[in-house]
């Protein structure tokens, strides 16, 4: 019965989460609400008039009219389903009264309000589909439903504008920030209209209008837009502590916040903080060092740089690399080094070739006169360029006809190892010698280093020393400036296949299964790593010197603690001899290449295999190195493989450092 429904309605408000209590109501009100069991809509007109006269002007009459108004509100707040036909909205009740939207609105204007609850539309849905009116201090907010007029606050025009702005703000943000939305619980779900989405509490309490003012907040709590109140310099400094995801959210808080977030200083500081951390270096990545962070300049768009860095990281994570093959060498390519602008390769064909990383053209061929002047070095029998790029099995691009150079000092056998910096390049050969070249003078030879009695298998240098190792089981330390032999290190009992430097320490590995550390100043063997069961082919220092990686014919990669000699990680990596290792100390990735023709990428921290590129070479992989964007490798087949993870990344070229050229070659 309606009187029972009204009673339940009152009792429901007594036990709601908002702590309503009916103790403040006069007992007569409660009794009338419970005892009035008659439905006044079904009484004859004369009886209704009589009852009205008998109760007019009395306290009981006032209470009865309030009770009737509350009963009417139960009918008024029942909302039709969203699938109802428009004609259903104007149907009549059994007593003949229309249920039009405007009639409902007029009745609700005089209904006694209940206390506000939190809901998107200002109404609280109950299990039986009723919508209870919410209480305000001086007005009753009822949003527009169907043809009902919208709720306009009865105060100033600014308040009305704020109310409309809040509604617009909600719909605009609903599409952009799905994380601010959640499915309604069963208790608050509007089963009749089908609405099942509500805004979470933080959003309702922190809504911001277009002009930055706070809406929908508790008037007793003082809130200040600190970004708007702070001086611009301080606001920028504060926001610079956010990462990209947080900055994206902050940019939609208000127009003022959006304008502040656009400042390039914020994006630069955020990018440098979030994107320059490293795994094993002595300091964060320095801008302009060629490691994926460009030099700092006013013209840089750091928001786009940040986005490109994030997208490139995702490409690495997914292993999405674009392969390209550089053709030109005529025999196995034993060694290479590369940067953002060039690749330098050394081959069994006795030549050194320098390639432009941007155009993928071969720019220079250095070798003996009888080789570089041979007819098949630059063109095939039909006169076509022999230097070109394979982007697929059937497509050739970037044909080039490089310059050739032959000097009095040249290698007479295979080029087995090389290294360059901005000033010099050093190559080692099967002819047992090394040659030092002047990079800035067109790679013209400066001097030859002669002391080894067998093939020079590997070399490394810094700003003071050049270190070489040989098949003659020795290591030689040379003065970089003069080429003088400083000392010869002996201790291995097999060919020394790899050598590298960090500070005043040398790491070497040999066919005698041993990895050794040497002091470059004294020549003493300071530590030895034991664990491999077959001859070793490669060893590498991390940038900060904390770790050493080694591998060889036992097909296992081991990571050693350089300070203690402990093996901290072991990866059973390949199905054949591991010929090449490269540690990317910035990202913590370890690149391995093997005689099984595979290239793999490992996580230095966990030893987990990250990426696997099977048979991207036609034969043995002899050298594989990487930077922030690419893996470049060579093998027994005379091709250079470039795996470019940044090929499809928008604005990837913004990550490059300043162009250092390719060594005095006119482009």
XYZ file of C-alpha atoms in Angstrom, residues 4-598:
595
model
C 3.446 1.410 3.700
C 5.726 2.570 0.901
C 5.914 5.997 2.456
C 6.714 4.453 5.807
C 9.479 2.370 4.275
C 10.759 5.454 2.542
C 11.047 7.320 5.826
C 12.661 4.353 7.545
C 15.103 4.051 4.660
C 16.268 7.626 5.253
C 16.713 6.849 8.889
C 19.271 4.130 8.152
C 21.123 5.532 5.167
C 24.909 5.887 5.065
C 24.553 9.616 5.557
C 23.323 9.109 9.108
C 19.771 10.464 8.720
C 17.672 10.281 11.851
C 13.944 10.854 12.182
C 14.240 11.814 15.816
C 13.838 15.470 14.867
C 10.405 14.838 13.266
C 7.287 15.465 15.344
C 5.695 12.272 16.519
C 2.469 13.330 14.790
C 4.222 13.342 11.431
C 5.440 9.773 11.916
C 2.044 8.588 13.151
C 0.194 10.227 10.294
C 2.607 8.708 7.782
C 1.980 5.269 9.235
C -1.774 5.469 9.981
C -2.917 7.113 6.792
C -3.802 3.966 4.886
C -6.161 5.578 2.420
C -5.116 6.428 -1.116
C -6.453 9.938 -1.638
C -6.342 9.509 -5.411
C -9.137 6.925 -5.141
C -11.472 8.934 -2.865
C -14.610 10.536 -4.343
C -14.264 14.237 -4.996
C -16.872 15.153 -2.371
C -15.107 13.080 0.273
C -11.787 14.696 -0.609
C -13.295 18.166 -0.346
C -14.831 17.340 3.009
C -11.640 15.976 4.377
C -9.800 19.034 3.144
C -12.311 21.330 4.876
C -12.170 19.392 8.115
C -8.442 19.517 8.235
C -7.905 22.977 6.796
C -6.214 25.396 9.113
C -5.242 22.703 11.622
C -1.865 21.238 12.452
C -3.169 17.836 11.434
C -4.207 19.222 8.089
C -0.784 20.682 7.419
C 0.860 17.389 8.280
C -1.617 15.454 6.115
C -0.904 17.705 3.133
C 2.820 17.178 3.613
C 2.207 13.446 3.740
C 0.208 13.585 0.505
C 2.948 15.601 -1.151
C 5.499 13.006 -0.151
C 3.316 10.217 -1.534
C 2.995 12.088 -4.772
C 6.722 12.394 -4.996
C 7.002 8.602 -4.929
C 4.960 8.540 -8.147
C 6.798 11.493 -9.650
C 10.313 10.058 -9.275
C 9.576 6.782 -11.035
C 11.428 7.256 -14.323
C 10.492 5.433 -17.528
C 12.949 3.093 -19.221
C 15.230 4.568 -21.835
C 13.627 2.235 -24.354
C 10.120 3.593 -23.718
C 8.253 5.199 -26.613
C 7.849 8.982 -26.455
C 4.098 8.609 -26.263
C 4.426 6.726 -22.982
C 5.712 9.847 -21.278
C 2.332 11.584 -21.527
C 0.095 8.681 -20.404
C -2.429 9.328 -17.657
C -2.656 7.781 -14.229
C -5.853 5.876 -13.308
C -7.215 9.016 -11.722
C -6.921 10.903 -14.996
C -3.969 13.088 -14.077
C -1.370 13.514 -16.806
C 2.211 12.414 -16.162
C 3.827 14.916 -18.469
C 7.302 16.150 -17.654
C 6.167 19.731 -16.977
C 3.459 18.598 -14.575
C 6.030 16.554 -12.697
C 8.389 19.503 -12.577
C 5.736 21.791 -11.098
C 4.858 19.264 -8.427
C 8.483 18.626 -7.516
C 9.146 22.305 -7.078
C 6.902 22.242 -4.002
C 7.898 18.824 -2.687
C 9.823 18.559 0.568
C 13.501 17.840 -0.239
C 15.563 15.011 1.110
C 19.303 15.152 1.802
C 21.771 14.973 -1.104
C 23.501 11.716 -1.981
C 26.330 11.345 -4.466
C 25.461 10.406 -8.018
C 26.327 11.633 -11.482
C 22.845 12.854 -12.238
C 21.969 14.193 -8.808
C 19.495 11.319 -8.136
C 19.948 8.166 -6.137
C 18.524 5.003 -7.669
C 17.079 2.362 -5.332
C 16.371 -1.295 -5.938
C 12.712 -0.759 -6.762
C 13.577 1.897 -9.356
C 12.575 4.880 -7.192
C 14.666 8.039 -7.333
C 14.805 9.907 -4.073
C 14.981 13.619 -4.186
C 18.196 15.082 -2.773
C 18.365 17.815 -0.215
C 20.125 21.131 -0.614
C 20.273 23.936 1.901
C 18.049 26.289 -0.109
C 17.121 24.520 -3.340
C 16.456 21.123 -4.785
C 18.761 20.072 -7.695
C 16.883 18.023 -10.277
C 18.755 17.602 -13.580
C 16.910 17.559 -16.889
C 15.261 14.240 -17.740
C 13.207 13.984 -20.897
C 11.347 17.275 -21.388
C 11.884 18.470 -17.831
C 13.621 21.853 -17.530
C 17.224 21.855 -16.292
C 18.134 22.750 -12.766
C 19.368 26.330 -12.464
C 20.784 27.405 -9.075
C 18.728 30.183 -7.571
C 21.582 32.599 -6.960
C 23.875 34.340 -9.443
C 24.477 33.942 -13.138
C 28.019 32.825 -12.339
C 26.658 29.873 -10.421
C 24.479 28.876 -13.354
C 27.434 29.125 -15.669
C 29.496 26.984 -13.292
C 26.755 24.369 -13.171
C 26.631 24.101 -16.955
C 30.431 24.054 -17.138
C 30.556 21.145 -14.722
C 28.166 19.134 -16.859
C 30.188 19.903 -20.002
C 33.424 19.070 -18.183
C 32.080 15.684 -17.207
C 31.194 14.665 -20.749
C 34.489 15.958 -22.162
C 36.584 14.066 -19.665
C 34.544 10.918 -19.831
C 36.109 10.055 -23.189
C 39.672 11.089 -22.275
C 40.029 9.583 -18.829
C 38.374 6.208 -18.616
C 40.379 5.530 -15.486
C 38.246 8.108 -13.720
C 35.156 6.079 -14.502
C 34.011 2.850 -12.946
C 31.018 0.576 -13.234
C 28.256 1.343 -10.798
C 27.672 -1.050 -7.954
C 24.528 -3.138 -7.865
C 23.011 -0.869 -5.239
C 23.355 2.289 -7.306
C 22.608 0.845 -10.723
C 19.653 2.412 -12.502
C 17.923 -0.721 -13.745
C 15.150 1.124 -15.525
C 17.244 3.545 -17.577
C 20.180 1.205 -18.036
C 22.760 3.721 -16.787
C 25.590 1.831 -15.104
C 28.489 4.326 -15.061
C 29.230 6.725 -12.246
C 32.120 9.082 -11.626
C 34.428 8.131 -8.795
C 34.567 10.234 -5.684
C 37.916 11.953 -6.408
C 36.627 13.251 -9.723
C 33.360 14.516 -8.224
C 35.253 16.396 -5.525
C 37.929 17.870 -7.770
C 36.043 18.954 -10.843
C 37.558 22.016 -12.453
C 35.827 24.465 -14.747
C 37.350 25.989 -17.845
C 38.502 29.015 -15.896
C 40.284 26.873 -13.304
C 37.748 27.283 -10.504
C 36.929 24.275 -8.361
C 33.427 22.842 -8.639
C 31.463 20.190 -6.824
C 33.490 20.605 -3.631
C 32.629 20.888 0.026
C 32.164 24.586 0.752
C 33.688 24.090 4.193
C 37.038 23.032 2.706
C 39.314 25.680 1.266
C 40.971 24.648 -2.003
C 43.644 26.629 -3.824
C 44.914 26.136 -7.372
C 48.574 26.258 -6.365
C 49.809 26.231 -9.975
C 47.793 29.363 -10.653
C 48.855 31.049 -7.440
C 52.567 30.276 -7.648
C 54.964 32.362 -9.734
C 55.435 30.817 -13.159
C 59.017 29.787 -12.425
C 57.999 27.834 -9.325
C 54.964 26.261 -11.019
C 57.194 25.033 -13.843
C 59.719 23.691 -11.343
C 57.012 21.749 -9.474
C 55.436 20.203 -12.585
C 58.854 19.172 -13.909
C 58.867 16.436 -11.240
C 56.037 14.592 -13.033
C 56.553 11.895 -15.652
C 54.913 11.868 -19.077
C 51.728 10.090 -17.971
C 51.176 12.490 -15.074
C 51.908 15.518 -17.272
C 49.318 14.333 -19.786
C 46.720 14.221 -17.009
C 47.796 17.561 -15.590
C 47.385 19.206 -18.995
C 43.607 18.621 -18.898
C 43.005 19.914 -15.374
C 42.323 23.417 -16.658
C 43.317 25.798 -19.398
C 45.891 27.424 -17.164
C 47.491 24.099 -16.272
C 47.534 23.160 -19.949
C 49.399 26.354 -20.824
C 51.964 25.771 -18.077
C 52.509 22.110 -19.003
C 53.377 23.131 -22.557
C 56.577 24.728 -21.301
C 59.581 22.940 -22.819
C 61.575 23.176 -19.589
C 59.063 20.856 -17.908
C 59.299 18.209 -20.639
C 63.073 18.496 -20.860
C 63.589 17.999 -17.127
C 61.085 15.145 -17.027
C 62.681 13.461 -20.048
C 66.205 13.820 -18.710
C 65.164 12.414 -15.348
C 63.090 9.498 -16.644
C 65.070 8.565 -19.772
C 68.711 8.918 -18.745
C 68.933 6.303 -16.021
C 71.360 3.493 -16.816
C 72.118 -0.063 -15.801
C 75.889 -0.049 -15.481
C 77.451 3.354 -16.078
C 79.131 5.731 -13.693
C 76.618 8.528 -14.335
C 73.327 9.179 -16.204
C 73.336 9.510 -19.985
C 74.803 12.842 -20.981
C 72.899 14.873 -23.624
C 74.619 14.933 -26.981
C 76.812 11.880 -26.273
C 75.246 9.786 -29.029
C 73.301 7.585 -26.603
C 69.773 8.615 -27.556
C 69.540 11.967 -25.748
C 70.225 15.009 -27.973
C 72.171 18.033 -26.861
C 70.227 20.693 -24.974
C 69.205 23.572 -27.230
C 66.316 26.076 -27.282
C 65.060 24.693 -30.589
C 64.457 21.175 -29.236
C 60.888 19.956 -28.754
C 61.330 17.841 -25.630
C 57.756 16.631 -25.571
C 58.258 14.992 -28.970
C 61.680 13.711 -27.902
C 60.102 12.140 -24.825
C 57.403 10.512 -26.950
C 59.944 9.159 -29.451
C 62.040 7.671 -26.634
C 59.010 5.936 -25.140
C 57.900 4.534 -28.499
C 61.411 3.318 -29.282
C 61.557 1.513 -25.940
C 58.308 -0.229 -26.818
C 59.745 -1.335 -30.176
C 62.694 -2.907 -28.369
C 60.342 -4.618 -25.961
C 58.307 -6.097 -28.824
C 61.340 -6.925 -30.978
C 60.020 -4.959 -33.962
C 63.122 -4.240 -36.035
C 63.398 -3.326 -39.706
C 66.235 -5.359 -41.365
C 68.554 -3.893 -44.018
C 71.611 -5.509 -45.620
C 74.583 -3.487 -46.874
C 76.368 -5.090 -49.833
C 79.879 -4.254 -51.036
C 82.473 -6.418 -49.316
C 83.600 -9.423 -51.295
C 84.458 -11.748 -48.392
C 83.755 -12.401 -44.704
C 83.383 -9.281 -42.534
C 85.233 -9.888 -39.271
C 84.752 -6.633 -37.393
C 82.776 -3.396 -37.230
C 82.074 -0.326 -35.173
C 79.290 2.213 -35.703
C 77.663 5.364 -34.369
C 74.665 7.479 -35.347
C 76.313 8.682 -38.567
C 78.649 5.990 -39.866
C 79.581 2.313 -39.911
C 83.193 1.186 -40.275
C 83.764 -2.441 -41.285
C 86.858 -4.621 -41.800
C 86.941 -7.715 -43.962
C 88.862 -10.711 -45.136
C 89.008 -8.931 -48.515
C 91.751 -6.727 -46.883
C 89.630 -3.568 -47.087
C 88.087 -1.140 -44.643
C 84.799 0.388 -45.786
C 83.027 3.413 -44.355
C 79.249 3.658 -44.749
C 76.892 6.581 -44.263
C 74.332 5.546 -41.636
C 71.788 8.092 -42.882
C 71.793 7.286 -46.612
C 73.229 3.739 -46.256
C 75.692 4.528 -49.048
C 79.305 3.367 -48.990
C 81.507 6.483 -48.906
C 85.080 5.195 -48.806
C 87.066 1.997 -49.474
C 90.578 1.760 -47.988
C 92.878 -1.075 -49.004
C 95.929 -2.248 -50.921
C 96.300 -0.825 -54.443
C 95.761 -4.174 -56.122
C 92.447 -4.535 -54.299
C 90.832 -1.099 -54.426
C 91.764 -0.691 -58.095
C 90.392 -4.067 -59.122
C 87.468 -3.820 -61.577
C 85.013 -5.719 -59.360
C 85.459 -3.501 -56.289
C 82.971 -0.831 -57.352
C 81.067 -2.339 -60.284
C 80.029 -5.757 -61.457
C 80.684 -7.187 -64.928
C 77.680 -5.322 -66.302
C 78.767 -1.976 -64.896
C 76.229 -1.885 -62.039
C 77.283 -0.581 -58.618
C 78.348 -3.356 -56.278
C 77.498 -1.264 -53.211
C 73.792 -1.167 -52.446
C 71.194 -1.961 -49.806
C 68.810 -4.912 -49.720
C 65.571 -3.896 -48.016
C 64.016 -7.240 -48.963
C 64.961 -10.307 -50.969
C 63.965 -8.652 -54.224
C 64.355 -4.911 -53.637
C 67.627 -2.993 -53.907
C 68.083 0.608 -52.800
C 70.782 3.244 -52.210
C 73.262 2.188 -54.907
C 76.566 3.987 -54.418
C 79.995 4.344 -55.961
C 82.389 5.128 -53.096
C 85.734 6.873 -53.170
C 88.768 4.602 -53.028
C 92.016 5.211 -51.157
C 95.267 3.298 -51.126
C 98.204 4.376 -48.972
C 101.777 3.288 -48.600
C 100.955 1.898 -45.179
C 98.307 -0.757 -45.674
C 97.421 -4.250 -44.522
C 98.449 -7.192 -46.660
C 95.985 -9.637 -45.085
C 92.549 -9.862 -43.461
C 91.321 -7.020 -41.232
C 90.431 -8.834 -37.994
C 89.688 -5.975 -35.561
C 89.251 -2.197 -35.451
C 88.282 0.699 -33.228
C 87.882 4.456 -33.839
C 87.072 7.685 -32.032
C 86.917 11.296 -33.214
C 90.674 11.462 -33.754
C 92.144 8.099 -34.684
C 91.220 4.680 -36.012
C 93.306 1.576 -35.275
C 93.085 -1.686 -37.228
C 94.621 -5.095 -36.521
C 95.338 -7.707 -39.162
C 96.407 -11.239 -39.879
C 99.686 -9.707 -41.028
C 100.604 -9.370 -37.281
C 100.590 -5.536 -37.318
C 98.314 -2.652 -36.418
C 97.915 0.635 -38.299
C 96.880 3.958 -36.737
C 94.919 6.362 -39.013
C 94.135 10.072 -38.755
C 90.325 10.217 -38.878
C 90.191 13.971 -39.460
C 92.551 13.758 -42.404
C 90.605 11.349 -44.579
C 91.753 8.245 -42.658
C 95.354 8.721 -43.714
C 97.738 6.308 -41.918
C 99.933 7.788 -39.168
C 102.046 4.823 -38.053
C 102.271 1.054 -37.925
C 102.560 -0.897 -34.634
C 104.879 -3.859 -35.011
C 105.843 -6.381 -32.324
C 103.397 -9.305 -32.389
C 104.576 -12.463 -34.110
C 101.120 -13.727 -35.136
C 97.729 -12.373 -36.129
C 96.374 -9.477 -34.077
C 92.964 -10.805 -32.993
C 91.553 -7.855 -31.036
C 92.418 -4.360 -29.800
C 91.152 -1.497 -27.635
C 92.340 2.005 -26.777
C 91.611 5.015 -24.584
C 93.112 8.489 -24.437
C 96.531 7.170 -23.245
C 97.017 3.586 -24.303
C 96.433 1.171 -27.171
C 96.101 -2.487 -26.120
C 96.371 -5.352 -28.605
C 96.156 -9.135 -28.235
C 97.389 -11.836 -30.516
C 97.464 -15.438 -31.523
C 101.027 -15.405 -30.141
C 99.392 -15.660 -26.615
C 100.558 -12.174 -25.562
C 99.036 -8.757 -24.881
C 100.888 -5.568 -25.843
C 100.368 -2.108 -24.310
C 101.323 0.848 -26.536
C 101.592 4.595 -25.996
C 98.791 6.174 -27.999
C 100.611 9.438 -28.707
C 103.918 7.972 -29.899
C 103.202 4.350 -30.748
C 105.963 3.165 -28.410
C 105.601 -0.309 -26.863
C 105.251 0.160 -23.093
C 104.997 -3.465 -21.926
C 103.997 -6.958 -22.959
C 101.681 -9.030 -20.748
C 102.131 -12.793 -20.608
C 100.096 -15.294 -18.621
C 97.672 -16.956 -21.014
C 98.592 -20.344 -22.426
C 96.483 -20.074 -25.556
C 95.635 -17.486 -28.232
C 94.293 -14.297 -26.659
C 91.095 -13.810 -28.624
C 89.619 -10.663 -27.029
C 90.741 -7.701 -24.978
C 89.070 -4.595 -23.549
C 89.887 -1.710 -21.196
C 88.177 0.080 -18.307
C 90.237 2.688 -16.538
C 93.575 1.136 -15.647
C 92.234 -2.430 -15.940
C 92.382 -4.790 -18.921
C 90.138 -7.840 -19.359
C 91.227 -10.623 -21.679
C 90.015 -14.084 -22.628
C 91.826 -16.964 -24.273
C 91.583 -20.395 -25.771
C 92.944 -21.644 -22.424
C 89.388 -21.297 -20.919
C 90.496 -18.375 -18.705
C 89.268 -14.809 -18.248
C 91.919 -12.562 -16.683
C 92.111 -9.015 -15.304
C 95.360 -7.048 -15.627
C 96.667 -3.788 -14.196
C 97.689 -1.714 -17.198
C 100.340 0.275 -15.296
C 102.166 -2.614 -13.635
C 101.321 -5.425 -16.052
C 100.316 -7.699 -13.163
C 97.518 -10.261 -13.371
C 95.143 -9.173 -10.577
C 92.218 -11.602 -10.957
C 91.178 -14.712 -12.846
C 87.686 -16.040 -13.577
C 87.410 -19.822 -13.765
C 84.331 -21.726 -14.875
C 84.259 -22.122 -18.643
C 84.957 -25.608 -19.926
C 86.177 -24.780 -23.451
C 88.091 -22.080 -25.257
C 86.792 -18.508 -25.069
C 86.178 -16.251 -28.054
C 84.880 -12.992 -26.539
C 84.794 -10.969 -23.322
C 83.332 -7.564 -22.455
C 83.428 -5.031 -19.610
C 80.352 -3.108 -18.541
C 80.817 0.647 -18.809
C 81.339 1.123 -15.071
C 83.662 -1.871 -14.814
C 81.447 -3.760 -12.350
C 80.661 -6.689 -14.638
C 82.495 -8.854 -17.152
C 80.695 -11.022 -19.720
C 82.447 -13.922 -21.432
C 81.532 -16.713 -23.837
C 83.044 -19.175 -26.264
C 83.020 -22.736 -27.456
C 81.092 -24.140 -24.466
C 78.043 -22.178 -25.769
C 77.462 -20.590 -22.345
C 77.482 -16.883 -21.476
C 78.737 -16.068 -17.997
C 78.432 -12.756 -16.139
C 81.138 -12.152 -13.544
C 81.475 -9.711 -10.668
C 84.707 -7.940 -11.580
C 85.484 -7.083 -7.954
C 85.075 -10.546 -6.432
C 85.508 -12.913 -9.387
C 82.152 -14.567 -8.595
C 79.991 -15.842 -11.456
C 76.691 -14.041 -10.837
C 74.776 -15.307 -13.867
C 74.974 -18.138 -16.374
C 72.981 -18.363 -19.617
C 73.020 -21.430 -21.846
C 72.791 -19.284 -24.902
C 73.438 -20.863 -28.296
C 73.790 -24.145 -30.156
C 77.307 -23.389 -31.341
C 80.329 -21.276 -30.460
C 79.437 -17.797 -29.164
C 81.652 -15.550 -31.282
C 80.558 -12.046 -30.222
C 79.275 -10.270 -27.105
C 78.290 -6.637 -26.613
C 77.084 -5.056 -23.345
C 74.810 -2.029 -23.680
C 75.496 -0.523 -20.272
C 72.745 2.078 -20.659
C 69.840 -0.309 -21.196
C 71.311 -3.412 -19.566
C 70.908 -5.418 -22.790
C 73.516 -8.005 -23.779
C 73.822 -8.844 -27.498
C 75.250 -12.217 -28.519
C 76.120 -13.598 -31.955
C 76.995 -17.205 -32.664
C 78.232 -19.647 -35.259
C 74.673 -21.053 -35.168
C 73.751 -17.936 -37.280
C 71.496 -16.556 -34.536
